[in-house]
Amino acid sequence: MILERTLSIIKPNAINKHVIGNIIKRFEDNSLFVVGLKMIKLNYHQVSFIYSEHKNKLFFNELLEFMTSSAIVLLVLEGHNAINRNRLIIGHTNPAYANIGTIRKDYADSITKNAIHGSASQEAANREIYYFFKKNEIYSTL
Ligand code: ADP
Ligand code: MG
């Protein structure tokens, strides 16, 4: 088992449903612990950074509009195999295919408004975490 950090973003539709606490509880119940947390409103540049691989996709403008529509919560999560386990707790990108008990199954409204982001790889996790957090803003046990 490897102790890792990953980044999750509670997206605008989940913020509007008032389920920040519920989502954090799911992570904590699965031993993914919050070591960094911010509530901010993303701008165009920040969304483009997170989703740079999707900039040329047809859905990018819709994604951009959604992600900048209200505040979001950034979570740095730490735990054993945090990157893969975070993705399992989150569920499939498309809520129609998400397993029962996953965050997206319960809180997604559509493939775009799918409630939460989770870093896809070790490389993505490092890139995303240190874009939003200074080292001294992470309260780690590592
Ligand atoms: P994931 O968030 O599961 O890593 P992707 O990296 O493929 O998924 O996509 C990034 C985000 O873009 C998704 O979480 C979702 O909000 C949005 N998205 C992905 N695919 C589509 C699509 N076909 N139509 C609309 N929005 C999409
Ligand atoms: Mg992705």
PDB file of C-alpha atoms and ligand atoms in Angstrom:
ATOM      1  CA  MET A   1       0.000   0.000   0.000  1.00  0.00           C
ATOM      2  CA  ILE A   2       1.236   3.465  -0.859  1.00  0.00           C
ATOM      3  CA  LEU A   3       0.322   6.610   1.050  1.00  0.00           C
ATOM      4  CA  GLU A   4      -0.750   9.151  -1.579  1.00  0.00           C
ATOM      5  CA  ARG A   5      -2.425  12.526  -1.971  1.00  0.00           C
ATOM      6  CA  THR A   6      -5.051  13.411  -4.514  1.00  0.00           C
ATOM      7  CA  LEU A   7      -7.265  16.381  -5.371  1.00  0.00           C
ATOM      8  CA  SER A   8     -11.046  16.386  -5.437  1.00  0.00           C
ATOM      9  CA  ILE A   9     -13.256  19.303  -6.429  1.00  0.00           C
ATOM     10  CA  ILE A  10     -16.842  19.438  -5.189  1.00  0.00           C
ATOM     11  CA  LYS A  11     -18.515  20.903  -8.284  1.00  0.00           C
ATOM     12  CA  PRO A  12     -21.163  23.685  -8.419  1.00  0.00           C
ATOM     13  CA  ASN A  13     -24.211  21.395  -8.661  1.00  0.00           C
ATOM     14  CA  ALA A  14     -23.178  19.530  -5.492  1.00  0.00           C
ATOM     15  CA  ILE A  15     -22.502  22.838  -3.703  1.00  0.00           C
ATOM     16  CA  ASN A  16     -26.032  23.950  -4.656  1.00  0.00           C
ATOM     17  CA  LYS A  17     -27.439  20.701  -3.201  1.00  0.00           C
ATOM     18  CA  HIS A  18     -25.766  21.393   0.177  1.00  0.00           C
ATOM     19  CA  VAL A  19     -23.952  18.077   0.287  1.00  0.00           C
ATOM     20  CA  ILE A  20     -20.399  19.280   1.058  1.00  0.00           C
ATOM     21  CA  GLY A  21     -20.512  17.603   4.474  1.00  0.00           C
ATOM     22  CA  ASN A  22     -22.001  14.411   3.115  1.00  0.00           C
ATOM     23  CA  ILE A  23     -19.293  14.115   0.447  1.00  0.00           C
ATOM     24  CA  ILE A  24     -16.478  14.751   2.938  1.00  0.00           C
ATOM     25  CA  LYS A  25     -17.990  12.118   5.256  1.00  0.00           C
ATOM     26  CA  ARG A  26     -17.854   9.526   2.458  1.00  0.00           C
ATOM     27  CA  PHE A  27     -14.137  10.173   2.066  1.00  0.00           C
ATOM     28  CA  GLU A  28     -13.452  10.117   5.802  1.00  0.00           C
ATOM     29  CA  ASP A  29     -15.474   6.912   6.248  1.00  0.00           C
ATOM     30  CA  ASN A  30     -13.187   5.372   3.609  1.00  0.00           C
ATOM     31  CA  SER A  31      -9.994   6.581   5.333  1.00  0.00           C
ATOM     32  CA  LEU A  32      -9.299   9.338   2.807  1.00  0.00           C
ATOM     33  CA  PHE A  33      -8.521  12.247   5.096  1.00  0.00           C
ATOM     34  CA  VAL A  34      -8.766  15.967   4.328  1.00  0.00           C
ATOM     35  CA  VAL A  35      -5.317  17.589   4.614  1.00  0.00           C
ATOM     36  CA  GLY A  36      -6.137  20.729   2.587  1.00  0.00           C
ATOM     37  CA  LEU A  37      -9.399  22.557   1.900  1.00  0.00           C
ATOM     38  CA  LYS A  38     -10.470  25.783   0.116  1.00  0.00           C
ATOM     39  CA  MET A  39     -13.760  27.203  -1.118  1.00  0.00           C
ATOM     40  CA  ILE A  40     -13.225  29.425  -4.168  1.00  0.00           C
ATOM     41  CA  LYS A  41     -14.910  30.443  -7.422  1.00  0.00           C
ATOM     42  CA  LEU A  42     -12.914  29.116 -10.368  1.00  0.00           C
ATOM     43  CA  ASN A  43     -12.046  31.358 -13.299  1.00  0.00           C
ATOM     44  CA  TYR A  44     -11.525  30.525 -16.984  1.00  0.00           C
ATOM     45  CA  HIS A  45      -7.771  30.000 -16.558  1.00  0.00           C
ATOM     46  CA  GLN A  46      -8.147  27.615 -13.631  1.00  0.00           C
ATOM     47  CA  VAL A  47     -10.790  25.491 -15.393  1.00  0.00           C
ATOM     48  CA  SER A  48      -8.632  25.424 -18.537  1.00  0.00           C
ATOM     49  CA  PHE A  49      -5.692  24.222 -16.448  1.00  0.00           C
ATOM     50  CA  ILE A  50      -7.625  21.406 -14.774  1.00  0.00           C
ATOM     51  CA  TYR A  51      -9.265  20.301 -18.022  1.00  0.00           C
ATOM     52  CA  SER A  52      -6.466  21.156 -20.503  1.00  0.00           C
ATOM     53  CA  GLU A  53      -6.822  17.714 -22.142  1.00  0.00           C
ATOM     54  CA  HIS A  54     -10.467  18.562 -23.017  1.00  0.00           C
ATOM     55  CA  LYS A  55      -9.941  22.064 -24.455  1.00  0.00           C
ATOM     56  CA  ASN A  56     -10.792  21.000 -27.990  1.00  0.00           C
ATOM     57  CA  LYS A  57     -13.817  18.877 -27.088  1.00  0.00           C
ATOM     58  CA  LEU A  58     -17.309  19.930 -28.112  1.00  0.00           C
ATOM     59  CA  PHE A  59     -18.426  19.934 -24.472  1.00  0.00           C
ATOM     60  CA  PHE A  60     -15.638  22.247 -23.251  1.00  0.00           C
ATOM     61  CA  ASN A  61     -17.696  25.474 -23.313  1.00  0.00           C
ATOM     62  CA  GLU A  62     -20.543  23.834 -21.427  1.00  0.00           C
ATOM     63  CA  LEU A  63     -18.027  22.453 -18.908  1.00  0.00           C
ATOM     64  CA  LEU A  64     -16.403  25.881 -18.527  1.00  0.00           C
ATOM     65  CA  GLU A  65     -19.721  27.626 -17.977  1.00  0.00           C
ATOM     66  CA  PHE A  66     -20.769  25.028 -15.402  1.00  0.00           C
ATOM     67  CA  MET A  67     -17.478  25.003 -13.481  1.00  0.00           C
ATOM     68  CA  THR A  68     -17.473  28.825 -13.171  1.00  0.00           C
ATOM     69  CA  SER A  69     -21.192  29.087 -12.287  1.00  0.00           C
ATOM     70  CA  SER A  70     -20.730  29.140  -8.506  1.00  0.00           C
ATOM     71  CA  ALA A  71     -18.189  28.413  -5.815  1.00  0.00           C
ATOM     72  CA  ILE A  72     -16.489  25.033  -5.569  1.00  0.00           C
ATOM     73  CA  VAL A  73     -14.614  23.228  -2.800  1.00  0.00           C
ATOM     74  CA  LEU A  74     -11.056  22.002  -3.316  1.00  0.00           C
ATOM     75  CA  LEU A  75     -10.055  19.032  -1.174  1.00  0.00           C
ATOM     76  CA  VAL A  76      -6.575  17.569  -0.805  1.00  0.00           C
ATOM     77  CA  LEU A  77      -7.175  13.991   0.333  1.00  0.00           C
ATOM     78  CA  GLU A  78      -4.548  11.707   1.818  1.00  0.00           C
ATOM     79  CA  GLY A  79      -4.609   7.962   2.364  1.00  0.00           C
ATOM     80  CA  HIS A  80      -3.447   4.575   1.130  1.00  0.00           C
ATOM     81  CA  ASN A  81      -3.894   4.307  -2.652  1.00  0.00           C
ATOM     82  CA  ALA A  82      -5.727   7.634  -2.432  1.00  0.00           C
ATOM     83  CA  ILE A  83      -5.732   8.303  -6.184  1.00  0.00           C
ATOM     84  CA  ASN A  84      -7.435   5.086  -7.279  1.00  0.00           C
ATOM     85  CA  ARG A  85      -9.684   4.784  -4.229  1.00  0.00           C
ATOM     86  CA  ASN A  86     -10.897   8.370  -4.671  1.00  0.00           C
ATOM     87  CA  ARG A  87     -11.918   7.551  -8.251  1.00  0.00           C
ATOM     88  CA  LEU A  88     -13.768   4.418  -7.070  1.00  0.00           C
ATOM     89  CA  ILE A  89     -15.704   6.355  -4.402  1.00  0.00           C
ATOM     90  CA  ILE A  90     -16.557   9.031  -7.001  1.00  0.00           C
ATOM     91  CA  GLY A  91     -17.814   6.602  -9.664  1.00  0.00           C
ATOM     92  CA  HIS A  92     -18.099   6.664 -13.463  1.00  0.00           C
ATOM     93  CA  THR A  93     -17.924   9.989 -15.331  1.00  0.00           C
ATOM     94  CA  ASN A  94     -21.399   9.354 -16.758  1.00  0.00           C
ATOM     95  CA  PRO A  95     -23.865   8.911 -13.871  1.00  0.00           C
ATOM     96  CA  ALA A  96     -25.897   6.527 -16.040  1.00  0.00           C
ATOM     97  CA  TYR A  97     -23.019   4.032 -15.625  1.00  0.00           C
ATOM     98  CA  ALA A  98     -22.059   4.895 -12.029  1.00  0.00           C
ATOM     99  CA  ASN A  99     -22.276   2.108  -9.440  1.00  0.00           C
ATOM    100  CA  ILE A 100     -24.764   2.287  -6.578  1.00  0.00           C
ATOM    101  CA  GLY A 101     -23.235   3.996  -3.548  1.00  0.00           C
ATOM    102  CA  THR A 102     -20.855   6.217  -5.529  1.00  0.00           C
ATOM    103  CA  ILE A 103     -20.943  10.003  -5.187  1.00  0.00           C
ATOM    104  CA  ARG A 104     -21.835  10.526  -8.837  1.00  0.00           C
ATOM    105  CA  LYS A 105     -24.672   7.970  -8.700  1.00  0.00           C
ATOM    106  CA  ASP A 106     -26.211   9.940  -5.842  1.00  0.00           C
ATOM    107  CA  TYR A 107     -25.432  13.570  -6.742  1.00  0.00           C
ATOM    108  CA  ALA A 108     -24.732  13.913 -10.479  1.00  0.00           C
ATOM    109  CA  ASP A 109     -27.377  15.638 -12.599  1.00  0.00           C
ATOM    110  CA  SER A 110     -25.759  14.857 -15.969  1.00  0.00           C
ATOM    111  CA  ILE A 111     -22.433  13.815 -17.480  1.00  0.00           C
ATOM    112  CA  THR A 112     -21.283  17.439 -17.236  1.00  0.00           C
ATOM    113  CA  LYS A 113     -22.876  18.248 -13.874  1.00  0.00           C
ATOM    114  CA  ASN A 114     -21.439  15.145 -12.265  1.00  0.00           C
ATOM    115  CA  ALA A 115     -20.892  16.560  -8.759  1.00  0.00           C
ATOM    116  CA  ILE A 116     -17.177  15.921  -8.225  1.00  0.00           C
ATOM    117  CA  HIS A 117     -13.707  15.781  -9.757  1.00  0.00           C
ATOM    118  CA  GLY A 118     -10.909  13.419  -8.778  1.00  0.00           C
ATOM    119  CA  SER A 119      -7.337  13.450 -10.099  1.00  0.00           C
ATOM    120  CA  ALA A 120      -6.812  10.707 -12.686  1.00  0.00           C
ATOM    121  CA  SER A 121      -3.166   9.769 -11.983  1.00  0.00           C
ATOM    122  CA  GLN A 122      -0.179  10.466  -9.743  1.00  0.00           C
ATOM    123  CA  GLU A 123       1.076  13.011 -12.259  1.00  0.00           C
ATOM    124  CA  ALA A 124      -2.335  14.738 -12.465  1.00  0.00           C
ATOM    125  CA  ALA A 125      -2.677  14.738  -8.667  1.00  0.00           C
ATOM    126  CA  ASN A 126       0.675  16.520  -8.165  1.00  0.00           C
ATOM    127  CA  ARG A 127      -0.023  18.976 -10.975  1.00  0.00           C
ATOM    128  CA  GLU A 128      -3.500  19.826  -9.640  1.00  0.00           C
ATOM    129  CA  ILE A 129      -2.698  19.916  -5.899  1.00  0.00           C
ATOM    130  CA  TYR A 130       0.295  22.260  -6.223  1.00  0.00           C
ATOM    131  CA  TYR A 131      -1.517  24.527  -8.678  1.00  0.00           C
ATOM    132  CA  PHE A 132      -4.086  25.371  -5.993  1.00  0.00           C
ATOM    133  CA  PHE A 133      -2.181  24.811  -2.718  1.00  0.00           C
ATOM    134  CA  LYS A 134       1.121  26.077  -1.375  1.00  0.00           C
ATOM    135  CA  LYS A 135       3.119  23.421   0.463  1.00  0.00           C
ATOM    136  CA  ASN A 136       2.396  25.109   3.824  1.00  0.00           C
ATOM    137  CA  GLU A 137      -1.370  24.983   3.149  1.00  0.00           C
ATOM    138  CA  ILE A 138      -1.340  21.186   3.319  1.00  0.00           C
ATOM    139  CA  TYR A 139      -1.558  19.746   6.827  1.00  0.00           C
ATOM    140  CA  SER A 140      -0.159  16.351   6.125  1.00  0.00           C
ATOM    141  CA  THR A 141       0.714  13.358   8.218  1.00  0.00           C
ATOM    142  CA  LEU A 142       3.352  12.377   5.631  1.00  0.00           C
TER     143      LEU A 142
HETATM  144  P1  ADP B   1     -13.548  12.413 -15.208  1.00  0.00           P
HETATM  145  O1  ADP B   1     -14.030  13.652 -14.481  1.00  0.00           O
HETATM  146  O2  ADP B   1     -14.314  11.186 -14.771  1.00  0.00           O
HETATM  147  O3  ADP B   1     -12.046  12.233 -15.142  1.00  0.00           O
HETATM  148  P2  ADP B   1     -13.171  13.260 -17.974  1.00  0.00           P
HETATM  149  O4  ADP B   1     -11.764  13.602 -17.630  1.00  0.00           O
HETATM  150  O5  ADP B   1     -13.410  12.401 -19.176  1.00  0.00           O
HETATM  151  O6  ADP B   1     -13.931  12.589 -16.746  1.00  0.00           O
HETATM  152  O7  ADP B   1     -13.999  14.611 -18.221  1.00  0.00           O
HETATM  153  C1  ADP B   1     -13.813  15.738 -17.397  1.00  0.00           C
HETATM  154  C2  ADP B   1     -15.176  16.335 -17.071  1.00  0.00           C
HETATM  155  O8  ADP B   1     -15.764  16.836 -18.297  1.00  0.00           O
HETATM  156  C3  ADP B   1     -16.214  15.333 -16.556  1.00  0.00           C
HETATM  157  O9  ADP B   1     -16.113  15.100 -15.152  1.00  0.00           O
HETATM  158  C4  ADP B   1     -17.514  16.002 -16.932  1.00  0.00           C
HETATM  159  O10 ADP B   1     -17.850  17.072 -16.023  1.00  0.00           O
HETATM  160  C5  ADP B   1     -17.175  16.607 -18.298  1.00  0.00           C
HETATM  161  N1  ADP B   1     -17.478  15.692 -19.406  1.00  0.00           N
HETATM  162  C6  ADP B   1     -16.783  14.576 -19.761  1.00  0.00           C
HETATM  163  N2  ADP B   1     -17.295  13.972 -20.843  1.00  0.00           N
HETATM  164  C7  ADP B   1     -18.361  14.734 -21.224  1.00  0.00           C
HETATM  165  C8  ADP B   1     -19.306  14.657 -22.293  1.00  0.00           C
HETATM  166  N3  ADP B   1     -19.263  13.670 -23.207  1.00  0.00           N
HETATM  167  N4  ADP B   1     -20.265  15.613 -22.375  1.00  0.00           N
HETATM  168  C9  ADP B   1     -20.306  16.635 -21.479  1.00  0.00           C
HETATM  169  N5  ADP B   1     -19.435  16.781 -20.438  1.00  0.00           N
HETATM  170  C10 ADP B   1     -18.470  15.836 -20.301  1.00  0.00           C
HETATM  171 MG    MG B   2     -10.462  13.188 -16.098  1.00  0.00          MG
END
